[in-house]
């Protein structure tokens, strides 16, 4: 049974309940002052607490999508072994479609009516990074009258250590985009949903690590090249946006600011503005002060040429630690008179899925108004 299986969660809860009942029932028998009784009390207490901890942890993982599998939890995911199709006359395909599924909440199985979610493996030819993703294709993509139409693209990033699957079935990006499109509130758009962590379990913070994963180059170049080679999308930055939450929000803002020739718009949901250094990241900069400065968005906006791109940031007055930094960032961007900045500030809301689900519809509509279809 998988880490995210409801059966695993139920089993953990049942075990915790049984151990609690056993502790209450057996405690009088273990009240004696001998080593067996003391050992029994300690064993029951430890087992009960471990079972409760496991239940809470599994429930939290179900809600927030931190880890996708047991191997992901124990750091055994390495992103290797991607199968590549060889297409006659077309060379190696940079995207391998693993499976397809319907959009959650849509009953029709016809892609021209319901759209489609594809689970894919993406291969970066320049960086040699391979990573899984989910691609949402709107119904219009499959309709015969649109066979020559090119669609705008938004890259959607999770936080760390989130899973791409959570973007589909927890944050509901595909179903939200489809509903908004049907209501005429946004244009049909392709969504490429993935983790910002391209070298799990390491948190690369979308940095080109010296001697290590070239994560920023992957998102700025390889990802775009791969998607353009496989889907009907345009190469101009006016057709490309990038959005993310938490770590993904920081990455989205940074990549758009560093590479306005790749992305015309970026949205950070509850982002931070400087790459952290901690045990999950390791040494990202290897003493390269310039690289470290570029990873600080406040330094970037102050010291580098202001990029011609549109940015959206979100926070809440109560519940988010980034509120003051977000106001400071907005002011810094406004002072450039070049980069455009918008915001969503909620009265209250924590750093969690519930808050981001309140912001995603407006964020997708904002992106839609800033991207051009061809």
mmCIF file of C-alpha atoms in Angstrom:
data_model
loop_
_atom_site.group_PDB
_atom_site.id
_atom_site.type_symbol
_atom_site.label_atom_id
_atom_site.label_comp_id
_atom_site.label_asym_id
_atom_site.label_seq_id
_atom_site.Cartn_x
_atom_site.Cartn_y
_atom_site.Cartn_z
ATOM 1 C CA UNK A 1 0.000 0.000 0.000
ATOM 2 C CA UNK A 2 1.289 3.431 -0.982
ATOM 3 C CA UNK A 3 2.155 6.250 1.403
ATOM 4 C CA UNK A 4 -0.851 8.311 0.255
ATOM 5 C CA UNK A 5 -3.288 5.381 0.362
ATOM 6 C CA UNK A 6 -6.422 5.893 2.447
ATOM 7 C CA UNK A 7 -6.012 2.282 3.629
ATOM 8 C CA UNK A 8 -2.634 3.100 5.191
ATOM 9 C CA UNK A 9 -4.112 6.116 6.988
ATOM 10 C CA UNK A 10 -7.100 4.097 8.222
ATOM 11 C CA UNK A 11 -4.826 1.283 9.412
ATOM 12 C CA UNK A 12 -2.680 3.747 11.374
ATOM 13 C CA UNK A 13 -5.754 5.317 13.015
ATOM 14 C CA UNK A 14 -7.227 1.907 13.944
ATOM 15 C CA UNK A 15 -3.880 0.826 15.408
ATOM 16 C CA UNK A 16 -3.634 4.021 17.474
ATOM 17 C CA UNK A 17 -7.159 3.547 18.834
ATOM 18 C CA UNK A 18 -6.524 -0.118 19.720
ATOM 19 C CA UNK A 19 -3.261 0.723 21.471
ATOM 20 C CA UNK A 20 -4.973 3.486 23.460
ATOM 21 C CA UNK A 21 -7.733 1.113 24.558
ATOM 22 C CA UNK A 22 -5.135 -1.529 25.423
ATOM 23 C CA UNK A 23 -3.199 0.972 27.516
ATOM 24 C CA UNK A 24 -6.300 1.915 29.524
ATOM 25 C CA UNK A 25 -7.324 -1.734 29.923
ATOM 26 C CA UNK A 26 -3.915 -3.128 30.898
ATOM 27 C CA UNK A 27 -2.649 -0.239 33.026
ATOM 28 C CA UNK A 28 -3.976 -1.642 36.369
ATOM 29 C CA UNK A 29 -2.222 -4.957 35.664
ATOM 30 C CA UNK A 30 1.033 -3.121 34.973
ATOM 31 C CA UNK A 31 0.916 -1.071 38.184
ATOM 32 C CA UNK A 32 3.335 -3.358 39.995
ATOM 33 C CA UNK A 33 6.846 -2.215 40.903
ATOM 34 C CA UNK A 34 8.910 -4.754 38.970
ATOM 35 C CA UNK A 35 10.924 -4.504 35.758
ATOM 36 C CA UNK A 36 8.333 -6.362 33.667
ATOM 37 C CA UNK A 37 5.513 -4.051 34.724
ATOM 38 C CA UNK A 38 7.630 -0.917 34.212
ATOM 39 C CA UNK A 39 8.801 -2.184 30.821
ATOM 40 C CA UNK A 40 5.214 -2.936 29.841
ATOM 41 C CA UNK A 41 4.056 0.572 30.762
ATOM 42 C CA UNK A 42 6.916 2.161 28.818
ATOM 43 C CA UNK A 43 6.283 -0.084 25.813
ATOM 44 C CA UNK A 44 2.565 0.657 25.687
ATOM 45 C CA UNK A 45 3.111 4.408 26.023
ATOM 46 C CA UNK A 46 5.769 4.488 23.297
ATOM 47 C CA UNK A 47 3.730 2.311 20.924
ATOM 48 C CA UNK A 48 0.596 4.420 21.447
ATOM 49 C CA UNK A 49 2.456 7.699 20.903
ATOM 50 C CA UNK A 50 4.188 6.371 17.778
ATOM 51 C CA UNK A 51 0.858 5.212 16.355
ATOM 52 C CA UNK A 52 -0.747 8.601 17.055
ATOM 53 C CA UNK A 53 2.262 10.418 15.555
ATOM 54 C CA UNK A 54 2.085 8.206 12.442
ATOM 55 C CA UNK A 55 -1.650 8.874 12.065
ATOM 56 C CA UNK A 56 -1.197 12.650 12.340
ATOM 57 C CA UNK A 57 1.768 12.578 9.957
ATOM 58 C CA UNK A 58 -0.066 10.512 7.359
ATOM 59 C CA UNK A 59 -3.121 12.763 7.612
ATOM 60 C CA UNK A 60 -0.959 15.877 7.180
ATOM 61 C CA UNK A 61 0.754 14.312 4.169
ATOM 62 C CA UNK A 62 -2.642 13.486 2.665
ATOM 63 C CA UNK A 63 -3.742 17.097 3.101
ATOM 64 C CA UNK A 64 -0.594 18.908 2.029
ATOM 65 C CA UNK A 65 1.101 16.454 -0.330
ATOM 66 C CA UNK A 66 4.608 16.598 1.154
ATOM 67 C CA UNK A 67 5.694 13.145 -0.074
ATOM 68 C CA UNK A 68 4.292 11.058 -2.911
ATOM 69 C CA UNK A 69 5.637 7.606 -1.971
ATOM 70 C CA UNK A 70 7.614 5.667 0.620
ATOM 71 C CA UNK A 71 10.762 6.022 -1.487
ATOM 72 C CA UNK A 72 10.155 9.772 -1.693
ATOM 73 C CA UNK A 73 9.773 9.940 2.110
ATOM 74 C CA UNK A 74 13.038 8.071 2.710
ATOM 75 C CA UNK A 75 14.995 10.041 0.099
ATOM 76 C CA UNK A 76 15.314 7.228 -2.429
ATOM 77 C CA UNK A 77 13.837 9.113 -5.395
ATOM 78 C CA UNK A 78 16.578 10.026 -7.862
ATOM 79 C CA UNK A 79 14.719 10.960 -11.044
ATOM 80 C CA UNK A 80 16.691 8.526 -13.191
ATOM 81 C CA UNK A 81 15.678 5.824 -15.665
ATOM 82 C CA UNK A 82 13.284 7.800 -17.882
ATOM 83 C CA UNK A 83 12.249 5.892 -20.990
ATOM 84 C CA UNK A 84 12.626 7.919 -24.205
ATOM 85 C CA UNK A 85 10.545 7.302 -27.327
ATOM 86 C CA UNK A 86 12.375 7.437 -30.652
ATOM 87 C CA UNK A 87 10.093 9.050 -33.211
ATOM 88 C CA UNK A 88 10.884 8.562 -36.867
ATOM 89 C CA UNK A 89 12.282 11.771 -38.310
ATOM 90 C CA UNK A 90 11.856 13.599 -35.040
ATOM 91 C CA UNK A 91 14.793 12.497 -32.874
ATOM 92 C CA UNK A 92 14.419 11.782 -29.179
ATOM 93 C CA UNK A 93 11.208 13.038 -27.650
ATOM 94 C CA UNK A 94 11.932 15.324 -24.673
ATOM 95 C CA UNK A 95 8.570 14.418 -23.133
ATOM 96 C CA UNK A 96 7.359 10.886 -22.508
ATOM 97 C CA UNK A 97 3.635 10.522 -21.772
ATOM 98 C CA UNK A 98 3.266 7.890 -19.049
ATOM 99 C CA UNK A 99 -0.530 7.913 -18.639
ATOM 100 C CA UNK A 100 -3.624 10.019 -19.208
ATOM 101 C CA UNK A 101 -6.650 10.736 -17.021
ATOM 102 C CA UNK A 102 -9.774 12.871 -17.044
ATOM 103 C CA UNK A 103 -10.071 16.122 -15.155
ATOM 104 C CA UNK A 104 -11.378 15.646 -11.606
ATOM 105 C CA UNK A 105 -15.051 16.496 -11.357
ATOM 106 C CA UNK A 106 -15.741 16.093 -15.085
ATOM 107 C CA UNK A 107 -17.829 13.081 -16.036
ATOM 108 C CA UNK A 108 -17.068 12.958 -19.749
ATOM 109 C CA UNK A 109 -14.082 10.909 -20.901
ATOM 110 C CA UNK A 110 -13.884 12.674 -24.278
ATOM 111 C CA UNK A 111 -10.839 14.986 -24.257
ATOM 112 C CA UNK A 112 -12.468 17.414 -26.718
ATOM 113 C CA UNK A 113 -15.248 17.881 -24.139
ATOM 114 C CA UNK A 114 -13.472 17.405 -20.819
ATOM 115 C CA UNK A 115 -9.828 18.116 -21.539
ATOM 116 C CA UNK A 116 -7.131 15.766 -20.326
ATOM 117 C CA UNK A 117 -4.438 15.441 -17.678
ATOM 118 C CA UNK A 118 -1.275 13.698 -18.859
ATOM 119 C CA UNK A 119 1.341 12.290 -16.516
ATOM 120 C CA UNK A 120 4.674 12.817 -18.226
ATOM 121 C CA UNK A 121 8.428 12.576 -17.797
ATOM 122 C CA UNK A 122 10.324 15.652 -18.977
ATOM 123 C CA UNK A 123 13.940 15.457 -20.111
ATOM 124 C CA UNK A 124 16.178 18.519 -20.190
ATOM 125 C CA UNK A 125 18.584 18.222 -23.057
ATOM 126 C CA UNK A 126 20.940 20.989 -21.921
ATOM 127 C CA UNK A 127 20.924 20.259 -18.179
ATOM 128 C CA UNK A 128 20.374 16.472 -18.426
ATOM 129 C CA UNK A 129 17.729 16.800 -15.729
ATOM 130 C CA UNK A 130 14.742 14.484 -15.932
ATOM 131 C CA UNK A 131 11.675 15.008 -13.790
ATOM 132 C CA UNK A 132 8.006 13.957 -13.686
ATOM 133 C CA UNK A 133 5.136 16.374 -14.245
ATOM 134 C CA UNK A 134 1.420 16.574 -14.990
ATOM 135 C CA UNK A 135 0.178 18.450 -18.051
ATOM 136 C CA UNK A 136 -3.383 19.752 -18.298
ATOM 137 C CA UNK A 137 -4.651 20.165 -21.856
ATOM 138 C CA UNK A 138 -7.942 22.109 -22.167
ATOM 139 C CA UNK A 139 -10.819 20.718 -24.263
ATOM 140 C CA UNK A 140 -10.101 23.254 -27.003
ATOM 141 C CA UNK A 141 -6.703 21.641 -27.563
ATOM 142 C CA UNK A 142 -8.406 18.511 -28.950
ATOM 143 C CA UNK A 143 -11.141 20.166 -30.999
ATOM 144 C CA UNK A 144 -10.695 19.873 -34.795
ATOM 145 C CA UNK A 145 -11.267 23.580 -35.450
ATOM 146 C CA UNK A 146 -8.250 24.364 -33.233
ATOM 147 C CA UNK A 147 -5.778 21.935 -34.776
ATOM 148 C CA UNK A 148 -3.534 24.802 -35.939
ATOM 149 C CA UNK A 149 -4.013 26.914 -32.814
ATOM 150 C CA UNK A 150 -1.176 27.486 -30.361
ATOM 151 C CA UNK A 151 -2.045 27.784 -26.676
ATOM 152 C CA UNK A 152 -0.523 29.819 -23.850
ATOM 153 C CA UNK A 153 1.287 27.892 -21.135
ATOM 154 C CA UNK A 154 1.554 28.346 -17.383
ATOM 155 C CA UNK A 155 4.139 26.346 -15.449
ATOM 156 C CA UNK A 156 2.756 25.535 -11.978
ATOM 157 C CA UNK A 157 5.169 24.708 -9.155
ATOM 158 C CA UNK A 158 4.549 23.158 -5.742
ATOM 159 C CA UNK A 159 6.274 24.086 -2.546
ATOM 160 C CA UNK A 160 9.012 21.954 -0.984
ATOM 161 C CA UNK A 161 8.746 19.031 -0.460
ATOM 162 C CA UNK A 162 5.347 18.973 -2.184
ATOM 163 C CA UNK A 163 4.239 16.614 -4.937
ATOM 164 C CA UNK A 164 3.037 17.432 -8.440
ATOM 165 C CA UNK A 165 0.024 15.188 -7.834
ATOM 166 C CA UNK A 166 -1.162 17.593 -5.127
ATOM 167 C CA UNK A 167 -1.512 20.345 -7.735
ATOM 168 C CA UNK A 168 -4.026 18.143 -9.532
ATOM 169 C CA UNK A 169 -6.093 16.534 -6.788
ATOM 170 C CA UNK A 170 -5.548 18.850 -3.781
ATOM 171 C CA UNK A 171 -5.238 22.355 -5.233
ATOM 172 C CA UNK A 172 -7.407 21.468 -8.270
ATOM 173 C CA UNK A 173 -5.577 23.556 -10.857
ATOM 174 C CA UNK A 174 -6.987 21.665 -13.907
ATOM 175 C CA UNK A 175 -10.613 21.686 -12.765
ATOM 176 C CA UNK A 176 -10.378 25.344 -11.688
ATOM 177 C CA UNK A 177 -8.884 26.361 -15.042
ATOM 178 C CA UNK A 178 -11.565 24.458 -16.925
ATOM 179 C CA UNK A 179 -14.411 26.001 -14.921
ATOM 180 C CA UNK A 180 -13.051 29.511 -15.360
ATOM 181 C CA UNK A 181 -12.602 28.956 -19.085
ATOM 182 C CA UNK A 182 -16.153 27.635 -19.465
ATOM 183 C CA UNK A 183 -17.423 30.698 -17.611
ATOM 184 C CA UNK A 184 -15.486 32.964 -19.969
ATOM 185 C CA UNK A 185 -13.294 34.275 -17.158
ATOM 186 C CA UNK A 186 -9.995 33.051 -18.622
ATOM 187 C CA UNK A 187 -8.699 31.800 -21.940
ATOM 188 C CA UNK A 188 -7.947 28.091 -22.507
ATOM 189 C CA UNK A 189 -4.449 27.448 -21.231
ATOM 190 C CA UNK A 190 -2.028 24.538 -20.922
ATOM 191 C CA UNK A 191 -0.778 23.909 -17.384
ATOM 192 C CA UNK A 192 2.547 22.143 -16.749
ATOM 193 C CA UNK A 193 2.442 21.097 -13.086
ATOM 194 C CA UNK A 194 5.554 19.928 -11.278
ATOM 195 C CA UNK A 195 7.851 20.179 -8.269
ATOM 196 C CA UNK A 196 10.538 22.861 -8.139
ATOM 197 C CA UNK A 197 12.806 20.153 -6.747
ATOM 198 C CA UNK A 198 14.403 18.600 -9.838
ATOM 199 C CA UNK A 199 16.986 16.622 -7.845
ATOM 200 C CA UNK A 200 14.987 15.096 -4.951
ATOM 201 C CA UNK A 201 15.342 14.895 -2.030
ATOM 202 C CA UNK A 202 17.541 18.008 -2.295
ATOM 203 C CA UNK A 203 15.859 21.397 -2.248
ATOM 204 C CA UNK A 204 17.714 23.225 -5.030
ATOM 205 C CA UNK A 205 15.681 26.461 -4.684
ATOM 206 C CA UNK A 206 15.769 26.712 -8.507
ATOM 207 C CA UNK A 207 19.458 27.658 -8.389
ATOM 208 C CA UNK A 208 22.156 26.705 -10.902
ATOM 209 C CA UNK A 209 24.286 24.982 -8.272
ATOM 210 C CA UNK A 210 28.030 25.106 -9.113
ATOM 211 C CA UNK A 211 28.991 21.554 -10.017
ATOM 212 C CA UNK A 212 25.442 20.414 -9.271
ATOM 213 C CA UNK A 213 21.909 20.496 -10.697
ATOM 214 C CA UNK A 214 21.326 23.418 -13.062
ATOM 215 C CA UNK A 215 17.784 23.960 -11.840
ATOM 216 C CA UNK A 216 17.317 27.558 -12.983
ATOM 217 C CA UNK A 217 18.503 26.759 -16.514
ATOM 218 C CA UNK A 218 16.145 23.795 -16.590
ATOM 219 C CA UNK A 219 13.093 25.978 -15.907
ATOM 220 C CA UNK A 220 14.266 28.914 -18.033
ATOM 221 C CA UNK A 221 15.302 26.905 -21.092
ATOM 222 C CA UNK A 222 14.983 23.105 -21.026
ATOM 223 C CA UNK A 223 11.403 22.970 -19.797
ATOM 224 C CA UNK A 224 10.249 25.455 -22.426
ATOM 225 C CA UNK A 225 12.119 23.641 -25.203
ATOM 226 C CA UNK A 226 10.657 20.290 -24.172
ATOM 227 C CA UNK A 227 7.080 21.573 -23.999
ATOM 228 C CA UNK A 228 7.409 23.404 -27.344
ATOM 229 C CA UNK A 229 8.732 20.240 -29.005
ATOM 230 C CA UNK A 230 5.772 18.169 -27.837
ATOM 231 C CA UNK A 231 2.730 20.458 -27.634
ATOM 232 C CA UNK A 232 1.186 23.222 -29.748
ATOM 233 C CA UNK A 233 2.584 26.223 -27.921
ATOM 234 C CA UNK A 234 4.351 29.402 -28.999
ATOM 235 C CA UNK A 235 7.953 30.216 -28.102
ATOM 236 C CA UNK A 236 7.449 33.919 -27.426
ATOM 237 C CA UNK A 237 7.582 34.889 -23.732
ATOM 238 C CA UNK A 238 4.198 36.597 -24.152
ATOM 239 C CA UNK A 239 2.655 33.101 -24.247
ATOM 240 C CA UNK A 240 4.374 31.817 -21.115
ATOM 241 C CA UNK A 241 3.620 32.306 -17.419
ATOM 242 C CA UNK A 242 4.856 30.630 -14.239
ATOM 243 C CA UNK A 243 3.174 30.336 -10.844
ATOM 244 C CA UNK A 244 3.891 28.555 -7.578
ATOM 245 C CA UNK A 245 3.239 28.427 -3.861
ATOM 246 C CA UNK A 246 5.808 28.863 -1.079
ATOM 247 C CA UNK A 247 9.144 27.617 -2.504
ATOM 248 C CA UNK A 248 7.461 27.345 -5.894
ATOM 249 C CA UNK A 249 6.309 30.953 -5.556
ATOM 250 C CA UNK A 250 9.844 32.132 -4.856
ATOM 251 C CA UNK A 251 11.093 30.129 -7.839
ATOM 252 C CA UNK A 252 8.396 31.505 -10.137
ATOM 253 C CA UNK A 253 9.193 35.115 -9.273
ATOM 254 C CA UNK A 254 12.943 34.611 -9.525
ATOM 255 C CA UNK A 255 12.862 32.795 -12.862
ATOM 256 C CA UNK A 256 10.613 35.423 -14.453
ATOM 257 C CA UNK A 257 12.762 38.250 -13.078
ATOM 258 C CA UNK A 258 15.998 36.638 -14.261
ATOM 259 C CA UNK A 259 14.575 35.473 -17.596
ATOM 260 C CA UNK A 260 11.973 37.916 -18.950
ATOM 261 C CA UNK A 261 12.789 36.488 -22.369
ATOM 262 C CA UNK A 262 11.231 33.217 -21.220
ATOM 263 C CA UNK A 263 8.243 34.239 -19.106
ATOM 264 C CA UNK A 264 6.021 37.299 -19.464
ATOM 265 C CA UNK A 265 4.285 36.838 -16.107
ATOM 266 C CA UNK A 266 4.865 35.157 -12.764
ATOM 267 C CA UNK A 267 2.765 34.685 -9.641
ATOM 268 C CA UNK A 268 4.052 33.779 -6.186
ATOM 269 C CA UNK A 269 1.480 32.482 -3.700
ATOM 270 C CA UNK A 270 2.894 33.026 -0.190
ATOM 271 C CA UNK A 271 6.434 33.326 -1.580
ATOM 272 C CA UNK A 272 9.605 34.223 0.213
ATOM 273 C CA UNK A 273 12.201 36.421 -1.452
ATOM 274 C CA UNK A 274 15.594 34.924 -0.656
ATOM 275 C CA UNK A 275 16.939 31.385 -1.026
ATOM 276 C CA UNK A 276 17.494 29.783 2.382
ATOM 277 C CA UNK A 277 20.515 27.694 3.310
ATOM 278 C CA UNK A 278 19.638 24.721 5.494
ATOM 279 C CA UNK A 279 20.134 20.928 5.628
ATOM 280 C CA UNK A 280 17.619 20.386 2.804
ATOM 281 C CA UNK A 281 19.434 22.713 0.401
ATOM 282 C CA UNK A 282 23.049 21.997 1.185
ATOM 283 C CA UNK A 283 25.631 24.456 -0.115
ATOM 284 C CA UNK A 284 23.860 26.105 -3.047
ATOM 285 C CA UNK A 285 26.437 28.741 -3.898
ATOM 286 C CA UNK A 286 29.885 27.276 -3.088
ATOM 287 C CA UNK A 287 31.219 30.673 -2.071
ATOM 288 C CA UNK A 288 29.976 32.416 -5.229
ATOM 289 C CA UNK A 289 28.764 35.735 -3.801
ATOM 290 C CA UNK A 290 27.286 36.903 -7.101
ATOM 291 C CA UNK A 291 25.187 33.741 -7.365
ATOM 292 C CA UNK A 292 24.043 34.179 -3.773
ATOM 293 C CA UNK A 293 23.089 37.805 -4.406
ATOM 294 C CA UNK A 294 21.072 36.876 -7.517
ATOM 295 C CA UNK A 295 19.073 34.447 -5.410
ATOM 296 C CA UNK A 296 17.929 37.396 -3.285
ATOM 297 C CA UNK A 297 15.013 39.075 -5.076
ATOM 298 C CA UNK A 298 15.450 42.317 -3.137
ATOM 299 C CA UNK A 299 19.080 42.503 -4.286
ATOM 300 C CA UNK A 300 18.001 41.667 -7.844
ATOM 301 C CA UNK A 301 15.396 44.413 -8.062
ATOM 302 C CA UNK A 302 17.821 46.955 -6.590
ATOM 303 C CA UNK A 303 21.022 46.107 -8.479
ATOM 304 C CA UNK A 304 20.074 44.582 -11.834
ATOM 305 C CA UNK A 305 18.197 46.038 -14.781
ATOM 306 C CA UNK A 306 14.485 45.891 -14.007
ATOM 307 C CA UNK A 307 12.870 43.166 -16.133
ATOM 308 C CA UNK A 308 9.892 43.890 -18.364
ATOM 309 C CA UNK A 309 7.621 41.292 -16.874
ATOM 310 C CA UNK A 310 4.447 41.195 -14.760
ATOM 311 C CA UNK A 311 4.512 39.873 -11.203
ATOM 312 C CA UNK A 312 1.773 38.901 -8.744
ATOM 313 C CA UNK A 313 2.424 38.221 -5.050
ATOM 314 C CA UNK A 314 0.038 37.067 -2.345
ATOM 315 C CA UNK A 315 -0.009 37.171 1.436
ATOM 316 C CA UNK A 316 -2.395 37.693 4.355
ATOM 317 C CA UNK A 317 -2.377 40.240 7.146
ATOM 318 C CA UNK A 318 -2.826 37.506 9.749
ATOM 319 C CA UNK A 319 -1.339 34.041 9.399
ATOM 320 C CA UNK A 320 1.493 34.583 6.903
ATOM 321 C CA UNK A 321 5.066 35.306 7.953
ATOM 322 C CA UNK A 322 5.869 36.964 4.614
ATOM 323 C CA UNK A 323 3.391 39.842 4.975
ATOM 324 C CA UNK A 324 5.902 42.611 5.781
ATOM 325 C CA UNK A 325 8.410 41.337 3.215
ATOM 326 C CA UNK A 326 5.654 41.212 0.617
ATOM 327 C CA UNK A 327 4.725 44.863 1.205
ATOM 328 C CA UNK A 328 8.413 45.753 0.990
ATOM 329 C CA UNK A 329 8.785 43.805 -2.262
ATOM 330 C CA UNK A 330 5.752 45.501 -3.806
ATOM 331 C CA UNK A 331 7.228 48.914 -2.984
ATOM 332 C CA UNK A 332 10.633 47.943 -4.402
ATOM 333 C CA UNK A 333 9.103 46.794 -7.682
ATOM 334 C CA UNK A 334 6.911 49.895 -7.940
ATOM 335 C CA UNK A 335 10.026 52.048 -7.662
ATOM 336 C CA UNK A 336 11.456 50.534 -10.870
ATOM 337 C CA UNK A 337 8.631 51.953 -13.035
ATOM 338 C CA UNK A 338 9.371 49.060 -15.419
ATOM 339 C CA UNK A 339 8.357 45.792 -13.815
ATOM 340 C CA UNK A 340 4.603 45.577 -13.209
ATOM 341 C CA UNK A 341 3.385 44.328 -9.831
ATOM 342 C CA UNK A 342 -0.020 43.158 -8.553
ATOM 343 C CA UNK A 343 -1.038 41.568 -5.282
ATOM 344 C CA UNK A 344 -3.665 39.560 -3.427
ATOM 345 C CA UNK A 345 -3.694 40.375 0.302
ATOM 346 C CA UNK A 346 -6.183 38.374 2.363
ATOM 347 C CA UNK A 347 -7.397 39.536 5.790
ATOM 348 C CA UNK A 348 -6.293 36.205 7.234
ATOM 349 C CA UNK A 349 -5.001 32.871 6.007
ATOM 350 C CA UNK A 350 -2.192 30.510 6.912
ATOM 351 C CA UNK A 351 0.598 29.017 4.848
ATOM 352 C CA UNK A 352 -1.515 26.119 3.591
ATOM 353 C CA UNK A 353 -3.633 24.631 0.806
ATOM 354 C CA UNK A 354 -6.859 26.217 2.056
ATOM 355 C CA UNK A 355 -5.381 29.694 1.661
ATOM 356 C CA UNK A 356 -3.914 28.984 -1.779
ATOM 357 C CA UNK A 357 -7.197 27.517 -3.052
ATOM 358 C CA UNK A 358 -8.790 30.891 -2.244
ATOM 359 C CA UNK A 359 -6.149 32.646 -4.356
ATOM 360 C CA UNK A 360 -5.805 30.285 -7.329
ATOM 361 C CA UNK A 361 -8.937 31.352 -9.299
ATOM 362 C CA UNK A 362 -7.970 35.040 -9.242
ATOM 363 C CA UNK A 363 -4.355 34.132 -9.995
ATOM 364 C CA UNK A 364 -5.304 32.103 -13.071
ATOM 365 C CA UNK A 365 -7.518 34.926 -14.321
ATOM 366 C CA UNK A 366 -4.654 37.377 -13.783
ATOM 367 C CA UNK A 367 -2.269 35.155 -15.743
ATOM 368 C CA UNK A 368 -4.815 34.780 -18.522
ATOM 369 C CA UNK A 369 -5.011 38.534 -19.043
ATOM 370 C CA UNK A 370 -1.230 38.781 -19.372
ATOM 371 C CA UNK A 371 -0.591 35.905 -21.768
ATOM 372 C CA UNK A 372 -1.191 35.963 -25.508
ATOM 373 C CA UNK A 373 -2.649 33.118 -27.561
ATOM 374 C CA UNK A 374 -1.718 32.556 -31.204
#
